[in-house]
């Protein structure tokens, strides 16, 4: 039989571990765009419209080119949930529906965050996401309001 004191110690340890794990920095996701995007901020709805391929042009008229990581990538999941307010499977359904109906296309999937940064930096109109900090003068970090 376990004593009350042991149970209390186990509970205290569990709470401390949970607090420590919750406070670990998992990386802030940054919404990023090519430096010529012409905007410094997007609303959450505008970001959703870009990533669901429904908003096709930037305010300056430049064609938007959307880059994403694979559906099972942890950063893609966090970005989808926390920035867009969607689950990755919801994004996939939207893209698949547009492809199969012939009304649109899916974004370009890149294999790594490094490739994401390279493609956004070198593609006019590009939009994507990455873990901060980003130190590339060709990439603009967008605020999401």
XYZ file of N, CA and C in Angstrom:
435
model
N 0.840 -1.178 0.000
C 0.000 0.000 0.000
C 0.888 1.245 0.000
N 0.488 2.236 -0.785
C 1.264 3.469 -0.904
C 0.755 4.469 0.121
N 1.698 5.108 0.793
C 1.314 6.083 1.802
C 0.836 7.387 1.155
N 0.127 8.173 1.956
C -0.349 9.473 1.474
C 0.819 10.373 1.096
N 1.869 10.282 1.856
C 3.049 11.117 1.589
C 3.650 10.767 0.229
N 3.719 9.498 -0.093
C 4.240 9.066 -1.394
C 3.357 9.573 -2.530
N 2.055 9.473 -2.332
C 1.120 9.942 -3.347
C 1.299 11.450 -3.564
N 1.418 12.213 -2.463
C 1.632 13.657 -2.567
C 2.911 13.977 -3.315
N 3.987 13.255 -3.002
C 5.267 13.489 -3.684
C 5.175 13.169 -5.177
N 4.489 12.104 -5.486
C 4.312 11.736 -6.897
C 3.507 12.821 -7.622
N 2.435 13.298 -6.979
C 1.617 14.349 -7.585
C 2.407 15.639 -7.767
N 3.188 16.011 -6.745
C 4.010 17.218 -6.848
C 5.002 17.085 -7.992
N 5.638 15.941 -8.092
C 6.604 15.714 -9.166
C 5.928 15.777 -10.531
N 4.748 15.217 -10.624
C 4.009 15.234 -11.888
C 3.651 16.656 -12.300
N 3.212 17.457 -11.328
C 2.855 18.847 -11.617
C 4.084 19.625 -12.060
N 5.206 19.445 -11.369
C 6.442 20.140 -11.736
C 6.878 19.739 -13.143
N 6.818 18.460 -13.457
C 7.202 17.995 -14.795
C 6.270 18.571 -15.856
N 4.989 18.610 -15.573
C 4.032 19.149 -16.540
C 4.286 20.629 -16.791
N 4.566 21.378 -15.719
C 4.855 22.804 -15.873
C 6.143 23.027 -16.651
N 7.140 22.217 -16.389
C 8.401 22.339 -17.124
C 8.199 22.043 -18.602
N 7.468 21.000 -18.900
C 7.219 20.628 -20.295
C 6.402 21.694 -20.994
N 5.425 22.258 -20.308
C 4.578 23.275 -20.918
C 5.343 24.553 -21.196
N 6.381 24.826 -20.421
C 7.123 26.062 -20.607
C 8.268 25.926 -21.596
N 8.504 24.721 -22.122
C 9.544 24.567 -23.121
C 9.164 25.346 -24.366
N 10.132 25.993 -24.952
C 9.876 26.766 -26.164
C 9.856 25.811 -27.344
N 8.696 25.690 -27.974
C 8.575 24.772 -29.103
C 8.812 25.486 -30.426
N 9.141 26.729 -30.392
C 9.434 27.464 -31.608
C 8.233 28.286 -32.048
N 8.490 29.536 -32.257
C 7.431 30.403 -32.739
C 7.358 30.265 -34.252
N 6.158 30.066 -34.746
C 6.003 29.977 -36.180
C 5.876 31.383 -36.733
N 6.639 31.655 -37.763
C 6.554 32.939 -38.425
C 5.906 32.757 -39.780
N 4.957 33.606 -40.080
C 4.401 33.672 -41.415
C 5.388 34.504 -42.215
N 5.864 33.972 -43.309
C 6.906 34.653 -44.072
C 6.469 34.861 -45.513
N 7.046 35.872 -46.136
C 6.747 36.157 -47.533
C 8.001 36.717 -48.193
N 8.006 36.705 -49.507
C 9.075 37.332 -50.273
C 9.083 38.820 -49.948
N 10.236 39.436 -49.961
C 10.365 40.843 -49.534
C 9.490 41.794 -50.342
N 9.115 41.428 -51.566
C 8.316 42.299 -52.415
C 6.807 42.082 -52.260
N 6.395 41.388 -51.201
C 4.964 41.094 -51.002
C 4.134 42.372 -50.867
N 4.722 43.414 -50.323
C 4.013 44.682 -50.224
C 3.150 44.849 -48.995
N 3.163 43.885 -48.079
C 2.405 44.006 -46.835
C 3.286 43.603 -45.661
N 2.950 44.128 -44.490
C 3.674 43.774 -43.275
C 2.847 42.910 -42.342
N 1.542 42.825 -42.607
C 0.651 42.068 -41.731
C -0.526 41.519 -42.535
N -1.072 40.425 -42.036
C -2.282 39.830 -42.587
C -3.213 39.509 -41.434
N -4.497 39.539 -41.694
C -5.424 39.039 -40.694
C -5.363 37.515 -40.749
N -5.876 36.867 -39.733
C -5.908 35.402 -39.730
C -6.724 34.898 -40.923
N -7.804 35.600 -41.227
C -8.646 35.200 -42.350
C -7.888 35.331 -43.676
N -7.134 36.410 -43.853
C -6.348 36.570 -45.080
C -5.303 35.473 -45.207
N -4.650 35.137 -44.091
C -3.668 34.045 -44.117
C -4.350 32.740 -44.516
N -5.527 32.476 -43.940
C -6.291 31.282 -44.313
C -6.622 31.274 -45.799
N -7.037 32.421 -46.321
C -7.392 32.507 -47.738
C -6.184 32.214 -48.635
N -5.014 32.705 -48.258
C -3.809 32.394 -49.032
C -3.523 30.891 -48.992
N -3.550 30.308 -47.780
C -3.156 28.902 -47.640
C -4.234 27.918 -48.102
N -5.465 28.381 -48.265
C -6.483 27.523 -48.871
C -6.575 27.790 -50.369
N -5.665 28.598 -50.882
C -5.522 28.882 -52.314
C -6.714 29.663 -52.871
N -7.421 30.379 -52.017
C -8.565 31.170 -52.472
C -8.186 32.619 -52.750
N -7.129 33.102 -52.117
C -6.618 34.444 -52.380
C -5.384 34.253 -53.252
N -5.469 34.692 -54.473
C -4.446 34.352 -55.464
C -3.433 35.459 -55.720
N -3.738 36.682 -55.305
C -2.840 37.801 -55.567
C -2.623 38.641 -54.318
N -1.443 39.229 -54.248
C -1.129 40.194 -53.201
C -1.817 41.510 -53.552
N -1.955 42.426 -52.593
C -2.601 43.719 -52.887
C -1.938 44.485 -54.042
N -0.633 44.285 -54.256
C 0.055 44.984 -55.348
C -0.122 44.281 -56.700
N -0.914 43.195 -56.725
C -1.186 42.491 -57.972
C -0.293 41.300 -58.257
N 0.771 41.133 -57.495
C 1.686 40.010 -57.692
C 0.978 38.694 -57.395
N 1.177 37.714 -58.259
C 0.595 36.390 -58.060
C 1.217 35.739 -56.823
N 0.390 35.224 -55.937
C 0.876 34.567 -54.723
C 1.295 33.136 -55.044
N 2.421 32.726 -54.503
C 2.919 31.356 -54.652
C 3.067 30.790 -53.245
N 2.239 29.798 -52.914
C 2.164 29.265 -51.552
C 3.049 28.028 -51.417
N 3.863 28.019 -50.364
C 4.723 26.876 -50.053
C 4.328 26.322 -48.689
N 4.260 24.993 -48.592
C 3.938 24.328 -47.329
C 4.871 23.143 -47.132
N 4.957 22.704 -45.889
C 5.686 21.483 -45.551
C 4.717 20.304 -45.662
N 5.214 19.069 -45.670
C 4.327 17.903 -45.753
C 3.297 17.875 -44.621
N 2.161 17.252 -44.897
C 1.055 17.203 -43.933
C 1.457 16.665 -42.568
N 2.391 15.717 -42.531
C 2.779 15.085 -41.273
C 3.933 15.795 -40.569
N 4.383 16.914 -41.078
C 5.474 17.669 -40.465
C 4.959 18.401 -39.221
N 5.708 18.348 -38.128
C 5.279 18.967 -36.864
C 5.086 20.474 -36.998
N 5.968 21.146 -37.728
C 5.829 22.587 -37.913
C 4.572 22.909 -38.721
N 4.275 22.101 -39.730
C 3.059 22.300 -40.527
C 1.817 22.164 -39.634
N 1.816 21.165 -38.778
C 0.689 20.952 -37.871
C 0.515 22.138 -36.925
N 1.624 22.585 -36.313
C 1.548 23.728 -35.387
C 1.103 24.995 -36.112
N 1.666 25.248 -37.291
C 1.294 26.437 -38.047
C -0.191 26.393 -38.407
N -0.640 25.263 -38.913
C -2.052 25.122 -39.297
C -2.968 25.394 -38.113
N -2.650 24.778 -36.979
C -3.490 24.920 -35.783
C -3.425 26.311 -35.175
N -2.215 26.793 -34.931
C -2.048 28.007 -34.146
C -2.191 29.289 -34.946
N -1.744 29.302 -36.182
C -1.814 30.526 -36.981
C -3.091 30.566 -37.818
N -3.396 29.475 -38.501
C -4.562 29.457 -39.377
C -5.848 29.052 -38.662
N -5.713 28.366 -37.525
C -6.892 27.891 -36.812
C -7.568 26.728 -37.523
N -6.784 25.940 -38.250
C -7.286 24.780 -38.985
C -6.431 23.562 -38.664
N -7.000 22.386 -38.888
C -6.207 21.161 -38.792
C -5.619 20.865 -40.166
N -4.457 20.226 -40.216
C -3.862 19.908 -41.520
C -4.801 19.129 -42.439
N -5.611 18.217 -41.871
C -6.514 17.445 -42.730
C -7.579 18.348 -43.361
N -7.930 19.456 -42.678
C -8.897 20.384 -43.255
C -8.303 21.105 -44.466
N -7.034 21.504 -44.338
C -6.355 22.114 -45.484
C -6.282 21.134 -46.647
N -5.908 19.899 -46.351
C -5.786 18.881 -47.395
C -7.118 18.671 -48.105
N -8.208 18.651 -47.356
C -9.531 18.474 -47.975
C -9.849 19.610 -48.940
N -9.534 20.847 -48.528
C -9.780 22.002 -49.395
C -8.960 21.867 -50.674
N -7.675 21.546 -50.530
C -6.803 21.428 -51.705
C -7.282 20.306 -52.626
N -7.602 19.154 -52.031
C -8.059 18.008 -52.835
C -9.355 18.333 -53.576
N -10.284 19.008 -52.905
C -11.548 19.375 -53.531
C -11.303 20.287 -54.734
N -10.384 21.251 -54.580
C -10.085 22.169 -55.680
C -9.414 21.442 -56.845
N -8.527 20.528 -56.537
C -7.841 19.772 -57.590
C -8.833 18.890 -58.338
N -9.623 18.113 -57.610
C -10.522 17.154 -58.245
C -11.681 17.823 -58.982
N -12.069 19.019 -58.538
C -13.157 19.717 -59.224
C -12.643 20.559 -60.385
N -11.317 20.701 -60.467
C -10.727 21.496 -61.542
C -10.814 22.988 -61.311
N -11.122 23.400 -60.089
C -11.271 24.828 -59.794
C -10.025 25.462 -59.193
N -9.019 24.672 -58.913
C -7.821 25.235 -58.306
C -6.720 24.211 -58.208
N -5.738 24.534 -57.401
C -4.600 23.647 -57.225
C -4.134 23.677 -55.775
N -3.239 22.776 -55.462
C -2.663 22.708 -54.121
C -1.398 23.566 -54.094
N -0.976 23.977 -52.906
C 0.291 24.705 -52.812
C 1.465 23.790 -53.134
N 2.618 24.383 -53.307
C 3.836 23.621 -53.552
C 4.354 23.083 -52.228
N 4.555 21.783 -52.152
C 5.086 21.162 -50.934
C 6.600 21.090 -51.040
N 7.270 21.590 -50.009
C 8.733 21.526 -49.942
C 9.113 20.477 -48.911
N 10.307 19.959 -49.003
C 10.700 18.832 -48.158
C 11.236 19.235 -46.785
N 11.680 20.485 -46.640
C 12.277 20.886 -45.364
C 12.086 22.383 -45.138
N 12.320 22.783 -43.916
C 12.224 24.202 -43.589
C 13.297 24.991 -44.334
N 14.448 24.394 -44.498
C 15.528 25.061 -45.238
C 15.107 25.336 -46.678
N 14.501 24.330 -47.322
C 14.007 24.522 -48.678
C 12.912 25.580 -48.711
N 12.052 25.604 -47.691
C 10.996 26.610 -47.593
C 11.610 28.011 -47.621
N 12.632 28.219 -46.778
C 13.284 29.529 -46.711
C 13.913 29.901 -48.050
N 14.567 28.947 -48.697
C 15.202 29.210 -49.993
C 14.165 29.573 -51.049
N 13.074 28.817 -51.098
C 12.050 29.046 -52.121
C 11.325 30.372 -51.901
N 11.005 30.698 -50.639
C 10.323 31.966 -50.357
C 11.249 33.139 -50.675
N 12.527 33.002 -50.360
C 13.481 34.084 -50.608
C 13.700 34.342 -52.096
N 13.555 33.316 -52.928
C 13.882 33.463 -54.351
C 12.667 33.505 -55.286
N 11.460 33.398 -54.731
C 10.254 33.374 -55.558
C 9.411 34.618 -55.301
N 9.332 35.535 -56.258
C 8.470 36.710 -56.065
C 7.026 36.277 -55.798
N 6.393 36.902 -54.815
C 5.016 36.578 -54.453
C 4.877 35.397 -53.515
N 5.997 34.820 -53.079
C 5.952 33.620 -52.243
C 5.458 33.921 -50.836
N 4.774 32.929 -50.267
C 4.336 32.970 -48.871
C 4.532 31.574 -48.294
N 4.943 31.525 -47.030
C 5.166 30.252 -46.353
C 5.269 30.482 -44.864
N 5.958 29.597 -44.182
C 6.109 29.715 -42.740
C 7.404 29.013 -42.326
N 7.906 29.399 -41.166
C 9.141 28.811 -40.645
C 9.223 29.083 -39.158
N 10.097 28.348 -38.493
C 10.409 28.652 -37.102
C 11.377 29.821 -37.101
N 11.185 30.761 -36.189
C 12.093 31.905 -36.100
C 13.408 31.497 -35.488
N 14.389 32.315 -35.429
C 14.490 33.621 -36.078
C 14.915 33.468 -37.535
N 14.527 34.420 -38.351
C 14.839 34.390 -39.772
C 15.691 35.602 -40.087
N 16.854 35.334 -40.608
C 17.801 36.421 -40.898
C 18.160 36.397 -42.377
N 17.194 36.678 -43.203
C 17.410 36.719 -44.635
C 16.748 37.989 -45.155
N 17.520 38.890 -45.755
C 16.936 40.155 -46.215
C 15.909 39.988 -47.336
N 15.855 38.837 -47.954
C 14.882 38.589 -49.022
C 13.550 38.081 -48.490
N 13.471 37.864 -47.177
C 12.257 37.337 -46.564
C 11.677 38.373 -45.614
N 10.388 38.568 -45.737
C 9.656 39.496 -44.876
C 8.822 38.668 -43.891
N 8.917 38.974 -42.614
C 8.095 38.299 -41.602
C 6.803 39.098 -41.474
N 5.680 38.407 -41.628
C 4.379 39.054 -41.569
C 3.727 38.854 -40.219
N 3.171 39.909 -39.700
C 2.412 39.824 -38.454
C 1.022 39.285 -38.780
N 0.509 38.400 -37.938
C -0.851 37.890 -38.106
C -1.715 38.515 -37.023
N -2.729 39.244 -37.451
C -3.616 39.938 -36.498
C -4.901 39.193 -36.307
